[in-house]
Coordinates of N, CA and C in Angstrom, one line a residue:
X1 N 116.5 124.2 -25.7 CA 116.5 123.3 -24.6 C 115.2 123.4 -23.9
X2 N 114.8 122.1 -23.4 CA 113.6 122.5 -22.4 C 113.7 122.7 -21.6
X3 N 112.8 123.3 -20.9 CA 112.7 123.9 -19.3 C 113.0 122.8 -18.6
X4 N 113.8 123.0 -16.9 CA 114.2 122.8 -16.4 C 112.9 122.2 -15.1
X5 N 112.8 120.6 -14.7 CA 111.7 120.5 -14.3 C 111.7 121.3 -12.6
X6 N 110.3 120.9 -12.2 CA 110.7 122.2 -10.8 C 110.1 120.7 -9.7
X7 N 109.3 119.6 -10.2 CA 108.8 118.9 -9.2 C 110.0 118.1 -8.8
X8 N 110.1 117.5 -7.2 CA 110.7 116.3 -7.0 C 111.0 115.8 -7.9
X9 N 109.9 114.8 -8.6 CA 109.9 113.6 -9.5 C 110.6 114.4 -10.7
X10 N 110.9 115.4 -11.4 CA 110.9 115.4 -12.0 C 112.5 115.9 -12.2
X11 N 113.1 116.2 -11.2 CA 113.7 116.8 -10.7 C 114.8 115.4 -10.6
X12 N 114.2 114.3 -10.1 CA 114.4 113.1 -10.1 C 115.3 112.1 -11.2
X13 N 114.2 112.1 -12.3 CA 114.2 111.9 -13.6 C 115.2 112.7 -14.4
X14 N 114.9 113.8 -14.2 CA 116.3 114.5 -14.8 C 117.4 113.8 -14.4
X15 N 117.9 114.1 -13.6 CA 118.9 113.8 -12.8 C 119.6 111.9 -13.3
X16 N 118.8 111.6 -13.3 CA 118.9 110.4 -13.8 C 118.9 110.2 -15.2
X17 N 118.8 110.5 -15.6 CA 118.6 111.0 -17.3 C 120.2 111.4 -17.8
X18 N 120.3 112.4 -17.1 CA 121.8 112.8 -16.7 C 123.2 111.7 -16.8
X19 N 122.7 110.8 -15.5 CA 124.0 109.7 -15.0 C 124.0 108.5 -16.2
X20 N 122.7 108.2 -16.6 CA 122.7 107.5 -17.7 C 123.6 108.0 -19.4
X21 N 123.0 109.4 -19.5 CA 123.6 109.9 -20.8 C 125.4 109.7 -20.3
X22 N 125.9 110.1 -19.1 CA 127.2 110.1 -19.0 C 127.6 108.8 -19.5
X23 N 127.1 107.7 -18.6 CA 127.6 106.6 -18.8 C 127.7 106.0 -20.6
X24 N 126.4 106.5 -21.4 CA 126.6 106.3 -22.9 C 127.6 107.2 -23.8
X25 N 127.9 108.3 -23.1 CA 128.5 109.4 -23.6 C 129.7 108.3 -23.4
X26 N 130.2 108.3 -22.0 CA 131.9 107.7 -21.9 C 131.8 105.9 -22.8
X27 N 130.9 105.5 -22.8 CA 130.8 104.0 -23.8 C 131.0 104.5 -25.2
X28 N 130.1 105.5 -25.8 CA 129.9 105.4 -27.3 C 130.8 106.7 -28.0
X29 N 131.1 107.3 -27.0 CA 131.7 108.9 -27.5 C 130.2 109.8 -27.8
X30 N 131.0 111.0 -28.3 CA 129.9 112.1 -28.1 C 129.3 112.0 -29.9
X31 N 129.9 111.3 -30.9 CA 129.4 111.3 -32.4 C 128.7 109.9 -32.1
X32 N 129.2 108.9 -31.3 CA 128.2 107.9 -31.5 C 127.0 107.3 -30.3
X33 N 127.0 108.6 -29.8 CA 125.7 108.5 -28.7 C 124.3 108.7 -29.5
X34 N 123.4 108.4 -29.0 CA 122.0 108.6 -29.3 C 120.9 108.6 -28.7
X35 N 119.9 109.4 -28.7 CA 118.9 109.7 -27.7 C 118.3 108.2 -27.6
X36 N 118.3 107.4 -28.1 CA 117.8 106.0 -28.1 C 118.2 105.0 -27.3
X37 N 119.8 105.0 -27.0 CA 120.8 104.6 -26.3 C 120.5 105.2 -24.6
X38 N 120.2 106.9 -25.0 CA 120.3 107.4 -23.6 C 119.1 107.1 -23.1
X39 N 117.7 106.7 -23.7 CA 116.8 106.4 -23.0 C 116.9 104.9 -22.5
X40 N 117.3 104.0 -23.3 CA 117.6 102.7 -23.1 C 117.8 102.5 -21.4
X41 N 119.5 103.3 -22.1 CA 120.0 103.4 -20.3 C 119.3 104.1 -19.3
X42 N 118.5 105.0 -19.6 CA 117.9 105.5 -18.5 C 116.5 104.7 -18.0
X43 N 116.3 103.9 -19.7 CA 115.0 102.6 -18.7 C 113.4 103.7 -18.9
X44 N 113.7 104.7 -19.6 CA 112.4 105.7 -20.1 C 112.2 105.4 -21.9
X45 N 111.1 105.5 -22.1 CA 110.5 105.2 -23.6 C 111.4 107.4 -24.3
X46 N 111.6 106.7 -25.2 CA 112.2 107.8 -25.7 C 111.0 109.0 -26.2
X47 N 109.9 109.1 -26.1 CA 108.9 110.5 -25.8 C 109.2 110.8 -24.4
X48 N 109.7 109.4 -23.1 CA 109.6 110.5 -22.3 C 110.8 111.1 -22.2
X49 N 111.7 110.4 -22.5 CA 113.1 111.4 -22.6 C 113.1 113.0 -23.4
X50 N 112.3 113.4 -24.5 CA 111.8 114.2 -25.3 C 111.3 115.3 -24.6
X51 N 110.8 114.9 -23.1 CA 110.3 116.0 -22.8 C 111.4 116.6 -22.1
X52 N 112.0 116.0 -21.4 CA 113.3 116.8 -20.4 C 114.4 117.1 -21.6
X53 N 114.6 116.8 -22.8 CA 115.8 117.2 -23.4 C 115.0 117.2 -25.1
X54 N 115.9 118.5 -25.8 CA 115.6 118.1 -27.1 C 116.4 117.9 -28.1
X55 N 117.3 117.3 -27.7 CA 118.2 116.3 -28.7 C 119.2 116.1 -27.7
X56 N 120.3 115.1 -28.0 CA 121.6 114.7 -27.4 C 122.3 115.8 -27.2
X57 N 122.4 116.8 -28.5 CA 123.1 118.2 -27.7 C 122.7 118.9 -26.5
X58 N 121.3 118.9 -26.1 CA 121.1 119.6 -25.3 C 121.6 118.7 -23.9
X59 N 121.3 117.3 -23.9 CA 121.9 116.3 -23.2 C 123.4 116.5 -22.7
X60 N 124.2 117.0 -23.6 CA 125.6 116.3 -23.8 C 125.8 118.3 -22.8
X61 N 125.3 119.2 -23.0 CA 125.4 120.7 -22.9 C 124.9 120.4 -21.1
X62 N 124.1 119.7 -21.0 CA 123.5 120.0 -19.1 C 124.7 119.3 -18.6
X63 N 125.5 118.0 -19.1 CA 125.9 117.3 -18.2 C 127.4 118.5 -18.2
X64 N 127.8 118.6 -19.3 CA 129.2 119.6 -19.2 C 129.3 121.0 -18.7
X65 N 127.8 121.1 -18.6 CA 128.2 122.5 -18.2 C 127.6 122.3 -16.7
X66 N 127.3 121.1 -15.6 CA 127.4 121.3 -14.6 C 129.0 120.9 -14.4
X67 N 129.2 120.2 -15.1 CA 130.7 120.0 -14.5 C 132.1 120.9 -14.8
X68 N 131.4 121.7 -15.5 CA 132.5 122.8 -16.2 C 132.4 123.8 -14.5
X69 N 131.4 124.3 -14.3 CA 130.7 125.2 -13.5 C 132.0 124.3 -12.1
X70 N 131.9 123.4 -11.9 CA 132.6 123.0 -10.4 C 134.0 123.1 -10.7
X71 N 134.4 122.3 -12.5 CA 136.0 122.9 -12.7 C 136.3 124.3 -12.4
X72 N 135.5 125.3 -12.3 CA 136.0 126.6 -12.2 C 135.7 126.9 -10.8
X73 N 134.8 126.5 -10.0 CA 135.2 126.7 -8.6 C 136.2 125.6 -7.6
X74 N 136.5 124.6 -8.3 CA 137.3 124.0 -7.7 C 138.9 124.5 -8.1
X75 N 139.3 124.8 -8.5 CA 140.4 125.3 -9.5 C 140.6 127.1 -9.0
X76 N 139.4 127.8 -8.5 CA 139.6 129.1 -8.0 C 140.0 128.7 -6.4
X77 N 139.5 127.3 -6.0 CA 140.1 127.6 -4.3 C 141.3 127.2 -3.9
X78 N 141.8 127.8 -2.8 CA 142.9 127.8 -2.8 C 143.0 127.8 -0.7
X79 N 143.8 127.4 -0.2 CA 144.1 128.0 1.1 C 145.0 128.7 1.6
X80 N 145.6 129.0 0.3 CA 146.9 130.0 0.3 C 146.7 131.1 -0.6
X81 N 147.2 132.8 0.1 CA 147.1 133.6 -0.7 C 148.3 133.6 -1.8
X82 N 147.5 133.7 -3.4 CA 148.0 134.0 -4.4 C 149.0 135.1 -4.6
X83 N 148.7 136.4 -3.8 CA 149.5 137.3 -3.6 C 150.7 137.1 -2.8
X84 N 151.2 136.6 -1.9 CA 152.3 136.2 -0.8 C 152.8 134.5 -1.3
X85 N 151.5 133.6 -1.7 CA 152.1 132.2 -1.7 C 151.9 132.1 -3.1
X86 N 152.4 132.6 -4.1 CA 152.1 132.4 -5.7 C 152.1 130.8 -5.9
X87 N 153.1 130.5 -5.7 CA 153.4 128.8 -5.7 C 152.3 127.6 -5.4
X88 N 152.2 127.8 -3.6 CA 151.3 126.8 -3.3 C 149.5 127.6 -4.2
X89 N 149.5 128.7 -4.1 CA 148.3 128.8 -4.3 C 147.7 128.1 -6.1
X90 N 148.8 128.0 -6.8 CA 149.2 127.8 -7.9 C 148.9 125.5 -7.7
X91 N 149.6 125.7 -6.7 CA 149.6 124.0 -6.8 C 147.7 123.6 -6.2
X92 N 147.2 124.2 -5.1 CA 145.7 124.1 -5.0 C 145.3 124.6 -6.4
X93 N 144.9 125.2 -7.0 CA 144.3 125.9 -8.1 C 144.3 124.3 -9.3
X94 N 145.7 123.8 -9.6 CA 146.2 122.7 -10.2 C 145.6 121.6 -9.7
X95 N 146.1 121.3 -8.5 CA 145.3 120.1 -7.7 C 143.7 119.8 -8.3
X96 N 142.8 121.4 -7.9 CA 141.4 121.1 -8.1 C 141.0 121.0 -8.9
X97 N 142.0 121.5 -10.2 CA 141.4 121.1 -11.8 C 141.5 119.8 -12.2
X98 N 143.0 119.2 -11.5 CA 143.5 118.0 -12.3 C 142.3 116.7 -11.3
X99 N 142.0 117.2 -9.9 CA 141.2 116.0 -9.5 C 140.1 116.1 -9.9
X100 N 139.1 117.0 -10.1 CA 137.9 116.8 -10.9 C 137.6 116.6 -12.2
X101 N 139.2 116.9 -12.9 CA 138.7 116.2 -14.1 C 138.7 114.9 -14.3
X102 N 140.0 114.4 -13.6 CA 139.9 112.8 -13.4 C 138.5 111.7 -13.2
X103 N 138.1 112.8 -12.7 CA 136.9 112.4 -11.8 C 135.8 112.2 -13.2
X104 N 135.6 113.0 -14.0 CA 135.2 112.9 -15.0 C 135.9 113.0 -16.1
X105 N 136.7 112.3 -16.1 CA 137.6 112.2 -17.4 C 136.9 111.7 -18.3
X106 N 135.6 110.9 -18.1 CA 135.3 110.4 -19.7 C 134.1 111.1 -20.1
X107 N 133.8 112.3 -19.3 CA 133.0 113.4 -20.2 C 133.9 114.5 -21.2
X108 N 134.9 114.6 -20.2 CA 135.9 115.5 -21.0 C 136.5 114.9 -22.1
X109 N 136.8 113.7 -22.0 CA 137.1 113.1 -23.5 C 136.2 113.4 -24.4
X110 N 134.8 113.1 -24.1 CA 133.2 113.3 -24.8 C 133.3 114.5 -25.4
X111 N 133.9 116.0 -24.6 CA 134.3 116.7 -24.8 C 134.8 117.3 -25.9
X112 N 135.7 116.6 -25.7 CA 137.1 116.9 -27.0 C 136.6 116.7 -28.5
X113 N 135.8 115.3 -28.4 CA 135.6 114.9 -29.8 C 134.3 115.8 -30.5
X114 N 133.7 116.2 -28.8 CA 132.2 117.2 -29.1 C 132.5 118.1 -30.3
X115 N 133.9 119.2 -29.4 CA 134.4 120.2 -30.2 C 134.6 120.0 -31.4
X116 N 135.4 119.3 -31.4 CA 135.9 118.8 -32.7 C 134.9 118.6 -34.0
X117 N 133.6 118.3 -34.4 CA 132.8 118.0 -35.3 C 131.3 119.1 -34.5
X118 N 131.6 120.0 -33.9 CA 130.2 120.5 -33.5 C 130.1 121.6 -33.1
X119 N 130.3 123.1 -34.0 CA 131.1 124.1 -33.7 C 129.9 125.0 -32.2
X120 N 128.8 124.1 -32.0 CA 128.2 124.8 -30.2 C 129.6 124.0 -29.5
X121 N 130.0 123.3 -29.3 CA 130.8 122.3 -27.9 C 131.9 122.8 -28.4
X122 N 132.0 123.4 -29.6 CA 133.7 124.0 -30.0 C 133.7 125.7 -29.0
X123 N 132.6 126.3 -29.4 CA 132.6 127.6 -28.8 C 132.3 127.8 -27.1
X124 N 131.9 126.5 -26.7 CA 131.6 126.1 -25.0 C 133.2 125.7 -24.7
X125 N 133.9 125.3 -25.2 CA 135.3 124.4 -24.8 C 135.9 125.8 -24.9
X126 N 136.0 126.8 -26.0 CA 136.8 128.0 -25.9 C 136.4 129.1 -25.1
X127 N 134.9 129.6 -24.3 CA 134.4 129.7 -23.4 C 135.4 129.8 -21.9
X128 N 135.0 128.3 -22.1 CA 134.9 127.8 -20.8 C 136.7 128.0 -20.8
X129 N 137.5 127.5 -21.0 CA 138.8 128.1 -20.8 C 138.9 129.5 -20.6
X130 N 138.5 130.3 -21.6 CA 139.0 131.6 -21.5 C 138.6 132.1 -20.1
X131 N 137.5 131.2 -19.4 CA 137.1 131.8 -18.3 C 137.9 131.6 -17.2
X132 N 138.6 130.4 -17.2 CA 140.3 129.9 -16.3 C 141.3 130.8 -16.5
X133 N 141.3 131.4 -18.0 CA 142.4 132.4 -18.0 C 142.1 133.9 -17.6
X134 N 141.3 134.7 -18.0 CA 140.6 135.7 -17.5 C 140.6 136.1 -15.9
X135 N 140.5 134.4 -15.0 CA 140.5 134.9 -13.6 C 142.3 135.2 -13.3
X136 N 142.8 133.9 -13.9 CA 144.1 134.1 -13.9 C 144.5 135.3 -14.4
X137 N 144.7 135.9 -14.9 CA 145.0 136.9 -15.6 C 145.0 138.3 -15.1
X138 N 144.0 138.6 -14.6 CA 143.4 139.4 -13.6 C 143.6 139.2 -12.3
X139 N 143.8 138.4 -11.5 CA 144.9 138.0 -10.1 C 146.2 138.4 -10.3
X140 N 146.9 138.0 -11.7 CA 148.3 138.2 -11.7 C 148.2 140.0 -11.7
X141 N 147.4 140.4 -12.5 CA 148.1 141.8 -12.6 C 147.7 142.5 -11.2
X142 N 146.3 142.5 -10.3 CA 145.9 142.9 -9.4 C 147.0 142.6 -8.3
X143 N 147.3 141.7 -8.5 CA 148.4 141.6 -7.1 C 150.0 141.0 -7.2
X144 N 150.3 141.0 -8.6 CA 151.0 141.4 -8.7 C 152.0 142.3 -9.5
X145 N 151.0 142.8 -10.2 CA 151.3 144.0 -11.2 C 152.0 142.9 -12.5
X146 N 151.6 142.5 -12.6 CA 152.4 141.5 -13.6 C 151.2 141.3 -15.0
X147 N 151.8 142.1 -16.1 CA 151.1 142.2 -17.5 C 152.0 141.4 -18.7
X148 N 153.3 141.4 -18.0 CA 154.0 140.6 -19.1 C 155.2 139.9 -18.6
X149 N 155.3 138.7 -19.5 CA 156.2 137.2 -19.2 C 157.1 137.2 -20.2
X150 N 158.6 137.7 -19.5 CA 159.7 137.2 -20.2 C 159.7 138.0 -21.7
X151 N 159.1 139.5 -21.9 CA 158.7 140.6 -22.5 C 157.4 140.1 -23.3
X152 N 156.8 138.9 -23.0 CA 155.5 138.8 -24.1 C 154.0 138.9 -23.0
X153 N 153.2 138.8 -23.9 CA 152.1 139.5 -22.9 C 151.5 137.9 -21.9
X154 N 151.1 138.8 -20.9 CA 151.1 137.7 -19.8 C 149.8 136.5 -20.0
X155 N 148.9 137.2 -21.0 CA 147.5 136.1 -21.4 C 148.1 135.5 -22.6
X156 N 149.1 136.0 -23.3 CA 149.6 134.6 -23.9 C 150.4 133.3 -23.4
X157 N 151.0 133.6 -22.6 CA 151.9 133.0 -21.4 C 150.9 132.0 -20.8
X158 N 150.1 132.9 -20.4 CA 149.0 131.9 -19.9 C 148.1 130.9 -21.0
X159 N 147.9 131.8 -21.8 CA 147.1 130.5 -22.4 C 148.3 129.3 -23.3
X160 N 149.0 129.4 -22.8 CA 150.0 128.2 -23.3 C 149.9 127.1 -21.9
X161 N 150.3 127.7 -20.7 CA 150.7 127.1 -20.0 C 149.3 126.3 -19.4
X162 N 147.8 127.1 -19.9 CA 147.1 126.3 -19.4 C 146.5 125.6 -20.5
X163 N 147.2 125.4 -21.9 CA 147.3 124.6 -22.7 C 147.8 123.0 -22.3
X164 N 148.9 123.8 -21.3 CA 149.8 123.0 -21.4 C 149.0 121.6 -20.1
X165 N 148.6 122.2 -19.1 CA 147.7 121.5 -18.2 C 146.5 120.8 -19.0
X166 N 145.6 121.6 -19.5 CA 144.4 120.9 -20.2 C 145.1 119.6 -21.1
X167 N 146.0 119.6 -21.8 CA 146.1 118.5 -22.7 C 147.4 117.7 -21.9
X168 N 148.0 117.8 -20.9 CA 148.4 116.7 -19.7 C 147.1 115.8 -19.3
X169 N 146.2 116.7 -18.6 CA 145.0 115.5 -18.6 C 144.2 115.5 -19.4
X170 N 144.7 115.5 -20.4 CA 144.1 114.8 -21.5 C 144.7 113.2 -21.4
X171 N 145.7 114.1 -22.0 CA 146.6 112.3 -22.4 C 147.0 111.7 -21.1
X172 N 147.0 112.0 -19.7 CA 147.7 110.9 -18.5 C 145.9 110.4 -17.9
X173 N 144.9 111.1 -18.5 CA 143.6 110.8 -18.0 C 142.3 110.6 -18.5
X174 N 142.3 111.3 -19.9 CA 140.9 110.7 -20.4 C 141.1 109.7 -21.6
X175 N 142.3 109.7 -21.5 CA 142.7 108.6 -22.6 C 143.7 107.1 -21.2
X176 N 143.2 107.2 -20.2 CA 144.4 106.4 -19.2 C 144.2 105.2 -19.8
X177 N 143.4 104.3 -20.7 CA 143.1 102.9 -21.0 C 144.2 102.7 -22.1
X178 N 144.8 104.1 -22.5 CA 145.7 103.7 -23.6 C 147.5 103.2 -23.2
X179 N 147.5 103.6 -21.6 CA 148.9 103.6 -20.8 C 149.2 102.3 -20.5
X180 N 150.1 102.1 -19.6 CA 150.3 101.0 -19.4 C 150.2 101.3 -17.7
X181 N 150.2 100.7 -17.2 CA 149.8 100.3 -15.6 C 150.8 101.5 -14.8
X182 N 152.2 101.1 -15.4 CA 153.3 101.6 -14.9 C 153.8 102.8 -14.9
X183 N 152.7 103.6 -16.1 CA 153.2 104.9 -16.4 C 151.7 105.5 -16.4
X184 N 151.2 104.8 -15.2 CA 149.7 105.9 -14.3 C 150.5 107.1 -13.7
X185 N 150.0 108.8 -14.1 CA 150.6 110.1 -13.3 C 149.7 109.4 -12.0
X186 N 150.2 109.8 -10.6 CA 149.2 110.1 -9.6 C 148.7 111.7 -9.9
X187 N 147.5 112.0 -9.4 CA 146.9 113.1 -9.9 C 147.9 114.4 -8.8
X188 N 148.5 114.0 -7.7 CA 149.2 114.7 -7.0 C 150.3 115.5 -7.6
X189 N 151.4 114.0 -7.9 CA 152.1 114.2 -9.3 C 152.0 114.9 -10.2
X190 N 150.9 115.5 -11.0 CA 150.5 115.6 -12.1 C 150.8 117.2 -12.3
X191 N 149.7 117.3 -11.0 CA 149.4 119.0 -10.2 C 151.3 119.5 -9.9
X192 N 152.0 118.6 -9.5 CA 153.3 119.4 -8.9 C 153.9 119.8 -10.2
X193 N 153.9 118.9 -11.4 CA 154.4 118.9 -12.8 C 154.3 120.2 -13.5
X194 N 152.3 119.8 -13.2 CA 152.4 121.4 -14.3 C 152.2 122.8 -13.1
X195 N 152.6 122.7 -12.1 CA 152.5 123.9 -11.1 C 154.1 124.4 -10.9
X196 N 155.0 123.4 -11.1 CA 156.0 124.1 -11.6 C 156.5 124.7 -13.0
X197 N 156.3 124.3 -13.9 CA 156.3 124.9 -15.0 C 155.6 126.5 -15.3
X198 N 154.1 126.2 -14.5 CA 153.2 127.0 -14.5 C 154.0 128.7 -13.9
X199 N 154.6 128.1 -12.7 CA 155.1 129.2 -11.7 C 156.4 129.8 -12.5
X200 N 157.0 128.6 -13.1 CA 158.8 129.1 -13.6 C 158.6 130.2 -14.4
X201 N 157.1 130.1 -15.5 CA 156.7 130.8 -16.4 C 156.9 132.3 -15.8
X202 N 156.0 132.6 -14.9 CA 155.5 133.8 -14.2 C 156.3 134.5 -13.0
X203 N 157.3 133.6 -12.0 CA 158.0 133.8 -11.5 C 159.6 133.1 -11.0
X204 N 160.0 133.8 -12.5 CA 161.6 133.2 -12.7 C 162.3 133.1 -11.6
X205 N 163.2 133.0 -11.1 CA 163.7 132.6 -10.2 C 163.5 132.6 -8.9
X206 N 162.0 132.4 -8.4 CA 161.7 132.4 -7.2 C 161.5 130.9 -6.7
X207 N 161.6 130.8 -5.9 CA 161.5 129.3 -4.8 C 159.9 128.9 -4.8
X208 N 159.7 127.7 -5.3 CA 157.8 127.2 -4.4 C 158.0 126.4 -3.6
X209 N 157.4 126.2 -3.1 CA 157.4 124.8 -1.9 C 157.3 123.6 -2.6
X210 N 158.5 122.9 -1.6 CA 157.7 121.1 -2.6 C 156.9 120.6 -2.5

């Protein structure tokens, strides 16, 4: 990858380089994008795109991994403690993943297909989860001594159930052009869905808030 520019302008240009590749990424998908396309859109002769990026992967890697970087801090905050309020803290954590991915739902779809044919965006996609479960994982046992779900181990539990979230917004949001009007989730909705399941998993018979 190339260096990262340090001027204004260039700083600039990146950045723009950036909102353009998104916008081809979510038109053509991630197999039928091209540096040609992204310079088009970005309105630069493709030497000058060459110097800020050196290929579409490196392109397709800046834009997801600024936005991977916010899913994990949006998704860690919370205004309720995890330790005392498992539930609500559980429904913020949900909330902040399911509204920023919406938000970019058609990088994340770019995403999916990345993985799928491109074993770098395959080992970024498994990454970047493991790093959602890892925190999870480590909150549960820290505070609440909790290593295993229903006698199985508690990071398998988890990586199901945040299976189970990642591929909800999949299908209610980066694919939403395939639904019908009527059967749009609200993202509110979406978050209460899989935050109860999420919680039943880990704390059976306890009450959450609605």
């Amino acid at each position: 990858m190339t260096a990262v520019p340090t001027t204004p302008k260039g700083k600039r240009t990146r950045s723009q380089i950036l909102g353009a590749a998104r916008r081809v990424f979510a038109r053509d998908g991630y197999v039928g994008a091209t540096m040609s396309a992204i310079a088009e859109e970005t309105g630069v002769s493709l030497g000058g795109l060459y110097r800020y990026f050196t290929n579409k992967e490196d392109v397709f890697e800046s834009l997801i991994g600024d936005i991977h970087d916010e899913l994990y801090r949006v998704s860690g905050t919370t205004e309720h403690d995890f330790g005392s309020a498992p539930f609500d803290a559980l429904f913020d954590a949900n909330l902040g993943y399911l509204e920023h991915y919406y938000a970019n739902r058609d990088v994340m779809r770019a995403l999916i297909e990345a993985a799928n044919v491109d074993a770098r965006f395959r080992d970024f996609w498994f990454k970047m989860r493991n790093r959602h479960i890892d925190r999870f994982v480590s909150s549960l046992q820290a505070l609440h001594g909790i290593s295993r779900s229903g006698g199985l181990p508690a990071r398998h539990v988890a990586e199901a159930a945040a299976c189970m979230v990642e591929q909800s917004a999949y299908v209610w949001y980066a694919h939403e052009d395939l639904r019908d009007a009527s059967e749009t989730v609200p993202v509110s909705d979406a978050a209460m869905i899989v935050t109860r399941a999420w919680h039943g998993l880990f704390f059976p018979g306890e009450r959450g808030s609605a």
